[in-house]
């Protein structure tokens, strides 16, 4: 399997080169040249396997240079019982006859980012060996909240890696911030940026393309890589759980072989839903992909009108991990739909220069066949949390609520009652203030006491990694202006 940049198909990369490097030198995203098809009976073959084995089977299709033995070791380490509090790893909760919720937050940081970030360090360190890279990798992460903690947990104390996380100072939840600033490990750094997520992400991209700092680092034996979902090693492990969820439903006879499903994903950087699209390309019988956004509805407009326009108001919502106006992974979808790196490069140049581009009629019609976009605001998010709990006794977080709202809108608009799998991306306890308010609490306890309040209200225990934050010491207090992010890099490497 060869990989290319979405902006240039003349240079080919191996999987390990793509993963080690993170981002192509031309700014494009490293992407498989084609998406392999699952063999005919694959779904039946893997139906009775454990999650870890399914992961090996699916990832192997993209990673020829990695042996089954290697991948098995990684999957067992990444998704073992010491990391995930559910033996199913990603349990599927059936809400009603044709609505299934894929819980992706049973890992160490209680958000779906763990699914990829527990795997990425294994793929990345092995890729460094395979590509004979001698320098130490310095991983830079811009986070809207969950990626940062997920990456820190995944990479803490991993030999020959350093990791530095930038989060928007006032753009993450209290629990998220505590999770990050108390991070343990000798190779980690955490820094707040004055600005929003896009500022942090743009700053990281700028560091990547800054030749002077690159040289300075090289002299000291380091090179930059990324753990953001622009790294292929982030997207790949996410394909697994869509296929795995389908297999669970087959095994439990909630679906019949070949039966179509719709998949609904609360979306920010477009990584998670892109993985669902790749699962569909591999042959998973997915009918519609439903892209759910909050008030930062740039993707909803794009999918409806074929115009991507980031020139709009940025909102801080109660689903902060989706407060994003530049969805980086869309670039991979554009490549998949056009198969034309020049066309993609043109769109990305426009996005960079004008903040806006319009896709061709051909791309637009392909997009609209595959995807339906919906969005909802905070009020509706709260209504969905409340209704879901009252009607089904099922507690969901704010991001997942946005997805359920979108599914509801889709169903009432189209009448399509195809079984749906909704990706549930975070534990409700991670956003407990908003969840408590949604459930009608007028006075919400501050800090971690809100966890107990949510338990008292719902009878559900807080996940152990969140309850355990109480005993952790704050280690990181640095705040930088967005133009001074390089200072944080220098202090980490001192
Ligand atoms: C990151 C995140 C999202 C958005 O996922 P993308 O892959 O960026 O589209 C949604 N919900 C939660 C809880 C997240 O952490």
Coordinates of C-alpha atoms and ligand atoms in Angstrom, one line a residue:
X1 CA 0.0 0.0 0.0
X2 CA 1.5 3.3 -1.0
X3 CA 0.6 6.7 0.4
X4 CA 0.6 10.1 -1.3
X5 CA 0.1 13.7 -0.3
X6 CA -3.4 15.0 -1.1
X7 CA -1.7 17.9 -2.9
X8 CA 1.0 16.0 -4.9
X9 CA 0.8 12.5 -6.2
X10 CA 4.4 12.4 -7.6
X11 CA 6.0 11.4 -4.3
X12 CA 5.0 8.0 -2.8
X13 CA 5.4 7.1 0.8
X14 CA 5.3 3.8 2.7
X15 CA 2.8 3.5 5.6
X16 CA 5.7 3.9 8.1
X17 CA 7.0 7.0 6.4
X18 CA 3.5 8.5 6.3
X19 CA 3.0 7.8 10.0
X20 CA 6.5 9.0 11.1
X21 CA 6.2 12.2 9.1
X22 CA 2.6 13.1 10.1
X23 CA 2.1 15.8 7.5
X24 CA 3.4 16.1 3.9
X25 CA 6.1 18.7 3.3
X26 CA 3.8 20.5 0.9
X27 CA 1.2 20.9 3.6
X28 CA -1.0 18.2 2.2
X29 CA -2.3 15.1 4.2
X30 CA -0.7 11.8 3.7
X31 CA -3.4 9.4 2.5
X32 CA -3.6 5.9 1.1
X33 CA -3.5 5.9 -2.7
X34 CA -6.6 3.7 -2.7
X35 CA -8.9 2.2 -0.1
X36 CA -8.7 -1.6 0.0
X37 CA -11.9 -3.6 -0.2
X38 CA -12.7 -6.1 2.5
X39 CA -12.7 -9.7 1.2
X40 CA -16.2 -11.1 0.5
X41 CA -16.8 -12.9 3.8
X42 CA -14.7 -10.7 6.0
X43 CA -17.6 -9.4 8.1
X44 CA -18.7 -12.9 8.9
X45 CA -15.1 -14.0 9.5
X46 CA -14.4 -11.3 12.1
X47 CA -17.9 -11.3 13.6
X48 CA -17.0 -13.6 16.5
X49 CA -13.6 -12.0 17.1
X50 CA -12.7 -9.8 20.0
X51 CA -12.2 -6.1 19.3
X52 CA -8.4 -6.4 19.4
X53 CA -8.4 -9.1 16.7
X54 CA -10.8 -7.2 14.5
X55 CA -8.4 -4.2 14.8
X56 CA -5.5 -6.3 13.6
X57 CA -7.5 -7.7 10.7
X58 CA -8.6 -4.3 9.5
X59 CA -5.4 -2.3 10.1
X60 CA -3.4 -5.0 8.3
X61 CA -5.2 -4.1 5.1
X62 CA -3.4 -0.8 5.2
X63 CA -0.1 -1.7 6.8
X64 CA 1.8 -4.2 4.7
X65 CA 5.1 -3.4 6.4
X66 CA 3.7 -4.4 9.8
X67 CA 3.4 -8.1 10.7
X68 CA 0.3 -9.7 12.2
X69 CA 2.4 -10.3 15.3
X70 CA 3.4 -6.7 15.6
X71 CA -0.2 -5.5 15.2
X72 CA -1.5 -8.0 17.6
X73 CA 0.9 -6.8 20.3
X74 CA -0.1 -3.2 19.7
X75 CA -3.8 -4.0 19.8
X76 CA -3.5 -6.0 23.0
X77 CA -1.5 -3.2 24.7
X78 CA -3.7 -0.4 23.3
X79 CA -7.1 -1.9 24.1
X80 CA -6.4 -4.1 27.1
X81 CA -8.4 -4.3 30.3
X82 CA -5.9 -2.0 32.1
X83 CA -6.9 0.8 29.6
X84 CA -10.5 0.2 28.8
X85 CA -13.3 -0.3 31.5
X86 CA -15.4 -2.5 29.1
X87 CA -14.3 -5.8 27.8
X88 CA -16.1 -5.0 24.6
X89 CA -13.8 -1.9 24.3
X90 CA -16.5 0.0 22.3
X91 CA -19.8 -1.4 23.5
X92 CA -22.9 -0.8 21.4
X93 CA -25.9 0.4 23.4
X94 CA -29.2 -0.2 21.7
X95 CA -31.5 2.8 22.5
X96 CA -34.5 1.5 20.5
X97 CA -35.1 -1.1 17.9
X98 CA -33.3 0.8 15.1
X99 CA -31.1 3.2 16.9
X100 CA -27.7 2.0 18.3
X101 CA -25.2 4.1 20.2
X102 CA -21.5 3.2 19.7
X103 CA -19.8 4.2 22.9
X104 CA -16.3 5.2 22.1
X105 CA -15.3 6.6 25.5
X106 CA -14.4 3.7 27.7
X107 CA -10.7 4.4 27.5
X108 CA -8.3 6.2 29.8
X109 CA -9.4 9.7 29.0
X110 CA -13.1 9.1 28.6
X111 CA -13.3 10.4 25.0
X112 CA -13.2 8.7 21.6
X113 CA -9.7 10.1 20.9
X114 CA -8.3 7.2 23.0
X115 CA -9.3 4.8 20.3
X116 CA -6.7 6.2 18.0
X117 CA -4.3 7.7 20.5
X118 CA -3.7 4.5 22.4
X119 CA -2.7 2.9 19.1
X120 CA -0.7 5.8 17.6
X121 CA 2.3 5.6 19.9
X122 CA 2.9 2.0 18.9
X123 CA 2.5 2.7 15.2
X124 CA 4.7 5.8 15.4
X125 CA 7.6 4.3 17.4
X126 CA 7.6 1.3 15.2
X127 CA 7.6 3.5 12.2
X128 CA 10.6 5.4 13.5
X129 CA 12.5 2.1 13.6
X130 CA 11.3 1.0 10.2
X131 CA 12.3 4.3 8.6
X132 CA 15.6 4.3 10.4
X133 CA 14.9 7.7 11.9
X134 CA 17.5 8.4 14.5
X135 CA 16.2 11.7 16.0
X136 CA 13.7 11.9 18.8
X137 CA 10.2 12.8 17.8
X138 CA 8.7 16.0 19.3
X139 CA 4.9 15.7 18.9
X140 CA 3.0 18.9 18.7
X141 CA -0.7 18.8 19.4
X142 CA -3.4 21.5 19.1
X143 CA -6.4 20.4 21.0
X144 CA -10.0 21.5 21.5
X145 CA -9.9 19.5 24.6
X146 CA -9.9 15.8 24.1
X147 CA -7.1 15.2 21.7
X148 CA -4.6 16.8 24.1
X149 CA -5.4 14.5 27.0
X150 CA -5.7 11.5 24.8
X151 CA -2.3 12.2 23.2
X152 CA -0.6 12.8 26.6
X153 CA -1.9 9.6 28.0
X154 CA -0.9 7.7 24.9
X155 CA 2.6 9.1 24.7
X156 CA 3.5 9.6 28.4
X157 CA 6.9 8.0 29.1
X158 CA 7.1 6.5 25.6
X159 CA 10.9 6.3 24.8
X160 CA 12.3 8.6 22.1
X161 CA 9.2 10.8 22.1
X162 CA 8.4 14.2 23.6
X163 CA 4.9 15.6 23.5
X164 CA 3.7 19.2 23.8
X165 CA 0.0 20.1 23.9
X166 CA -1.5 23.5 23.2
X167 CA -5.1 24.1 24.3
X168 CA -7.2 27.3 23.9
X169 CA -7.1 29.1 27.3
X170 CA -10.9 29.6 27.7
X171 CA -12.0 27.0 25.2
X172 CA -12.1 23.7 27.2
X173 CA -14.2 22.4 30.0
X174 CA -13.0 22.5 33.6
X175 CA -12.6 18.7 33.7
X176 CA -10.7 18.7 30.4
X177 CA -8.3 21.4 31.6
X178 CA -7.7 19.6 34.9
X179 CA -7.1 16.4 33.0
X180 CA -4.3 18.1 31.0
X181 CA -2.6 20.3 33.6
X182 CA -2.2 17.3 36.0
X183 CA -0.7 15.1 33.3
X184 CA 2.1 12.8 34.6
X185 CA 5.1 11.6 32.6
X186 CA 8.7 12.9 32.1
X187 CA 8.4 13.7 28.4
X188 CA 5.2 15.8 28.4
X189 CA 4.4 19.5 28.2
X190 CA 1.1 21.4 28.3
X191 CA 0.5 25.0 27.5
X192 CA -2.5 27.3 27.2
X193 CA -2.8 29.6 24.2
X194 CA -4.6 32.9 24.4
X195 CA -7.2 32.4 21.6
X196 CA -9.5 29.7 20.3
X197 CA -8.8 26.2 18.9
X198 CA -8.2 27.5 15.3
X199 CA -5.6 29.8 16.7
X200 CA -3.9 26.9 18.4
X201 CA -4.1 24.7 15.4
X202 CA -2.9 27.5 13.0
X203 CA 0.0 28.1 15.4
X204 CA 1.0 24.4 15.4
X205 CA 0.9 24.3 11.6
X206 CA 3.1 27.4 11.5
X207 CA 5.6 25.7 13.8
X208 CA 5.6 22.8 11.4
X209 CA 6.5 24.9 8.4
X210 CA 9.0 27.2 10.2
X211 CA 12.3 26.2 8.7
X212 CA 14.4 28.1 11.3
X213 CA 12.9 26.2 14.2
X214 CA 13.0 23.0 12.3
X215 CA 16.8 23.4 11.8
X216 CA 17.3 24.4 15.4
X217 CA 15.5 21.3 16.5
X218 CA 17.4 19.1 14.1
X219 CA 20.7 20.3 15.6
X220 CA 19.5 19.2 19.0
X221 CA 18.4 15.8 17.7
X222 CA 14.7 16.4 17.4
X223 CA 12.1 16.5 14.7
X224 CA 8.4 17.5 14.7
X225 CA 5.5 15.2 14.1
X226 CA 1.9 15.4 14.7
X227 CA -0.7 13.4 16.8
X228 CA -3.6 15.5 15.4
X229 CA -5.9 13.7 13.1
X230 CA -3.9 14.9 10.1
X231 CA -1.7 11.9 10.9
X232 CA -2.8 8.8 9.1
X233 CA -2.0 6.8 12.2
X234 CA -4.9 8.6 13.9
X235 CA -7.5 8.0 11.2
X236 CA -6.8 4.3 10.6
X237 CA -7.6 2.9 14.1
X238 CA -10.9 4.8 13.8
X239 CA -12.1 2.8 10.8
X240 CA -12.0 -0.3 13.1
X241 CA -14.8 0.6 15.4
X242 CA -17.4 1.2 12.7
X243 CA -16.8 -2.2 11.2
X244 CA -16.6 -3.7 14.7
X245 CA -20.0 -2.2 15.7
X246 CA -21.6 -3.7 12.6
X247 CA -20.1 -7.0 13.6
X248 CA -21.5 -6.7 17.1
X249 CA -24.9 -6.1 15.7
X250 CA -24.6 -9.0 13.3
X251 CA -23.5 -11.3 16.2
X252 CA -26.4 -10.1 18.4
X253 CA -28.8 -10.6 15.5
X254 CA -29.8 -7.0 15.5
X255 CA -28.8 -6.8 11.8
X256 CA -28.9 -9.4 9.1
X257 CA -25.8 -9.9 6.8
X258 CA -25.7 -7.2 4.2
X259 CA -28.3 -5.0 5.8
X260 CA -27.6 -1.3 5.3
X261 CA -27.1 1.1 8.2
X262 CA -26.8 4.9 8.5
X263 CA -24.0 6.3 10.6
X264 CA -24.3 9.6 12.4
X265 CA -21.1 11.3 13.8
X266 CA -20.7 14.4 15.8
X267 CA -18.1 16.2 13.8
X268 CA -15.3 18.7 14.3
X269 CA -12.1 18.2 12.4
X270 CA -13.8 15.6 10.2
X271 CA -11.5 12.7 11.3
X272 CA -14.1 10.5 12.9
X273 CA -16.7 10.7 10.1
X274 CA -13.9 10.3 7.5
X275 CA -13.1 7.0 9.1
X276 CA -16.7 6.0 8.7
X277 CA -16.5 7.0 5.0
X278 CA -13.4 4.8 4.6
X279 CA -15.3 1.9 6.3
X280 CA -18.0 2.4 3.7
X281 CA -15.4 2.3 0.9
X282 CA -14.0 -0.9 2.3
X283 CA -17.4 -2.4 1.8
X284 CA -19.3 -1.9 5.1
X285 CA -23.0 -1.5 4.0
X286 CA -23.4 2.1 5.0
X287 CA -26.2 4.0 3.4
X288 CA -26.0 7.5 4.6
X289 CA -23.3 9.3 6.6
X290 CA -24.9 11.9 8.7
X291 CA -22.6 14.7 9.7
X292 CA -23.6 16.5 12.9
X293 CA -22.4 19.9 13.8
X294 CA -23.1 22.4 16.6
X295 CA -23.6 26.2 15.9
X296 CA -20.2 26.2 14.2
X297 CA -22.0 24.8 11.2
X298 CA -19.5 25.3 8.5
X299 CA -19.8 21.6 7.4
X300 CA -23.6 21.7 7.3
X301 CA -23.5 24.5 4.8
X302 CA -20.7 22.9 2.9
X303 CA -22.6 19.6 2.5
X304 CA -25.7 21.4 1.5
X305 CA -24.3 24.0 -0.8
X306 CA -20.9 22.9 -1.9
X307 CA -19.3 26.1 -0.6
X308 CA -16.9 25.9 2.3
X309 CA -16.7 29.3 4.0
X310 CA -14.9 29.8 7.2
X311 CA -15.6 33.5 7.3
X312 CA -18.2 33.5 9.9
X313 CA -18.7 34.0 13.7
X314 CA -16.9 31.5 15.9
X315 CA -19.1 30.2 18.8
X316 CA -17.9 28.7 22.0
X317 CA -20.5 26.0 22.6
X318 CA -21.2 23.4 25.2
X319 CA -19.8 20.8 22.7
X320 CA -16.3 22.4 22.6
X321 CA -14.6 19.5 20.9
X322 CA -16.6 20.5 17.8
X323 CA -15.9 24.2 18.0
X324 CA -13.9 24.2 14.8
X325 CA -14.2 26.2 11.6
X326 CA -11.3 24.6 9.6
X327 CA -12.0 20.8 9.4
X328 CA -8.6 19.6 8.3
X329 CA -9.6 16.1 7.3
X330 CA -12.0 17.2 4.8
X331 CA -9.0 17.5 2.5
X332 CA -8.7 13.7 2.5
X333 CA -12.3 13.4 1.5
X334 CA -11.8 15.9 -1.3
X335 CA -9.0 13.8 -2.6
X336 CA -11.0 10.6 -2.4
X337 CA -13.9 12.2 -4.3
X338 CA -11.8 13.9 -7.0
X339 CA -8.7 11.6 -7.2
X340 CA -7.1 14.8 -8.4
X341 CA -4.3 16.3 -6.3
X342 CA -4.2 19.5 -8.4
X343 CA -7.9 20.1 -7.8
X344 CA -7.5 19.6 -4.0
X345 CA -4.5 21.9 -4.0
X346 CA -6.5 24.6 -5.7
X347 CA -9.3 24.3 -3.1
X348 CA -6.8 24.4 -0.2
X349 CA -5.1 27.5 -1.7
X350 CA -8.4 29.3 -1.8
X351 CA -9.2 28.2 1.7
X352 CA -5.9 29.6 2.8
X353 CA -6.1 32.9 0.9
X354 CA -9.8 33.7 1.0
X355 CA -11.1 31.4 3.7
X356 CA -13.6 30.0 1.2
X357 CA -13.9 27.7 -1.8
X358 CA -16.6 26.2 -3.9
X359 CA -16.3 22.6 -5.1
X360 CA -17.2 21.5 -8.7
X361 CA -20.7 20.3 -9.5
X362 CA -19.3 16.8 -9.8
X363 CA -17.8 16.8 -6.3
X364 CA -20.9 18.5 -4.9
X365 CA -23.2 15.8 -6.3
X366 CA -20.9 13.0 -5.0
X367 CA -20.8 14.7 -1.5
X368 CA -24.6 15.0 -1.4
X369 CA -25.1 11.4 -2.3
X370 CA -22.9 10.2 0.6
X371 CA -23.4 12.8 3.3
X372 CA -26.3 14.7 5.0
X373 CA -25.4 17.6 7.2
X374 CA -27.4 18.8 10.2
X375 CA -26.6 21.1 13.1
X376 CA -28.1 22.2 16.4
X377 CA -27.5 24.9 19.0
X378 CA -26.9 24.6 22.7
X379 CA -30.6 24.8 23.7
X380 CA -31.5 21.8 21.4
X381 CA -28.4 20.0 22.7
X382 CA -29.8 20.3 26.3
X383 CA -33.3 19.3 25.2
X384 CA -31.9 16.1 23.6
X385 CA -29.9 15.2 26.7
X386 CA -32.9 15.7 28.9
X387 CA -35.3 13.7 26.6
X388 CA -32.8 10.9 26.2
X389 CA -32.5 10.5 29.9
X390 CA -36.2 10.8 30.6
X391 CA -37.4 8.5 27.9
X392 CA -34.6 5.9 27.8
X393 CA -32.8 6.3 31.1
X394 CA -29.7 6.8 28.9
X395 CA -27.2 9.5 29.8
X396 CA -25.3 11.1 26.9
X397 CA -22.8 13.9 26.7
X398 CA -23.2 17.2 24.8
X399 CA -21.4 16.0 21.6
X400 CA -23.4 12.8 21.4
X401 CA -26.6 14.9 21.9
X402 CA -25.7 17.0 18.8
X403 CA -25.5 13.7 16.9
X404 CA -28.9 12.5 18.2
X405 CA -30.5 15.8 17.3
X406 CA -29.1 15.5 13.8
X407 CA -30.3 11.9 13.4
X408 CA -33.8 13.0 14.6
X409 CA -33.8 15.9 12.0
X410 CA -32.6 13.5 9.3
X411 CA -35.3 11.0 10.1
X412 CA -38.1 13.5 10.2
X413 CA -37.0 15.2 7.0
X414 CA -36.5 12.0 5.0
X415 CA -38.7 9.4 6.7
X416 CA -35.7 7.0 6.4
X417 CA -35.8 4.6 9.3
X418 CA -32.8 2.6 8.3
X419 CA -31.0 1.3 11.4
X420 CA -28.7 4.0 12.6
X421 CA -25.4 3.8 14.5
X422 CA -24.7 7.0 16.4
X423 CA -21.1 7.6 17.5
X424 CA -21.0 8.6 21.1
X425 CA -17.7 10.5 21.5
X426 CA -17.4 11.3 25.2
X427 CA -18.5 10.3 28.6
X428 CA -21.2 12.5 30.0
X429 CA -19.1 13.1 33.0
X430 CA -16.5 14.9 31.0
X431 CA -19.0 17.7 30.4
X432 CA -20.9 17.3 33.6
X433 CA -21.7 21.0 34.1
X434 CA -23.6 21.2 30.8
X435 CA -25.2 17.8 31.3
X436 CA -26.4 18.7 34.8
X437 CA -27.9 22.0 33.5
X438 CA -29.6 20.0 30.7
X439 CA -31.1 17.7 33.3
X440 CA -32.6 20.8 35.0
X441 CA -30.1 21.4 37.9
X442 CA -30.1 25.1 38.5
X443 CA -27.2 25.2 40.8
X444 CA -24.2 23.2 39.7
X445 CA -21.3 22.4 42.0
X446 CA -17.9 23.7 40.9
X447 CA -15.0 21.7 39.8
X448 CA -14.9 18.0 40.4
X449 CA -17.8 18.1 42.9
X450 CA -20.0 18.3 39.8
X451 CA -19.1 14.7 39.1
X452 CA -20.7 13.6 42.4
X453 CA -23.7 15.8 41.7
X454 CA -24.2 14.0 38.4
X455 CA -23.9 10.6 40.1
X456 CA -26.4 11.7 42.7
X457 CA -28.8 12.9 40.0
X458 CA -28.6 9.9 37.7
X459 CA -27.3 7.0 39.9
X460 CA -24.4 6.4 37.5
X461 CA -20.8 6.3 38.8
X462 CA -18.2 8.7 37.3
X463 CA -15.5 6.9 35.3
X464 CA -12.4 6.1 37.5
X465 CA -10.0 8.3 35.5
X466 CA -12.1 11.4 36.1
X467 CA -12.9 10.6 39.8
X468 CA -9.2 10.1 40.3
X469 CA -8.3 13.7 39.2
X470 CA -9.0 14.9 42.8
X471 CA -5.7 13.4 44.0
X472 CA -3.6 14.9 41.2
X473 CA -1.2 17.8 41.4
X474 CA -1.3 20.6 38.9
X475 CA 2.0 20.5 37.0
X476 CA 1.5 22.9 34.1
X477 CA 0.5 26.6 34.3
X478 CA 2.2 28.2 31.2
X479 CA 0.1 30.5 29.1
X480 CA 1.4 32.0 25.8
X481 CA 0.2 34.4 23.2
X482 CA -0.6 32.6 19.9
X483 CA 2.5 34.2 18.2
X484 CA 4.8 33.0 21.0
X485 CA 4.1 29.2 20.9
X486 CA 7.7 28.6 19.9
X487 CA 8.6 29.6 23.5
X488 CA 6.8 26.5 24.8
X489 CA 8.7 24.3 22.4
X490 CA 12.0 25.7 23.6
X491 CA 11.1 25.2 27.3
X492 CA 10.0 21.6 26.7
X493 CA 13.3 20.7 25.1
X494 CA 15.5 22.4 27.6
Ligands
LIG1 C1 -12.7 15.3 18.8 C2 -14.1 15.2 19.2 C3 -15.2 15.3 18.3 C4 -14.9 15.6 16.8 O1 -14.3 14.6 16.1 P1 -13.5 14.9 14.7 O2 -12.8 13.7 14.4 O3 -12.6 16.1 15.0 O4 -14.6 15.3 13.8 C5 -16.5 15.1 18.7 N1 -16.7 14.8 20.0 C6 -15.8 14.7 20.9 C7 -16.1 14.4 22.3 C8 -14.4 14.9 20.6 O5 -13.5 14.8 21.5

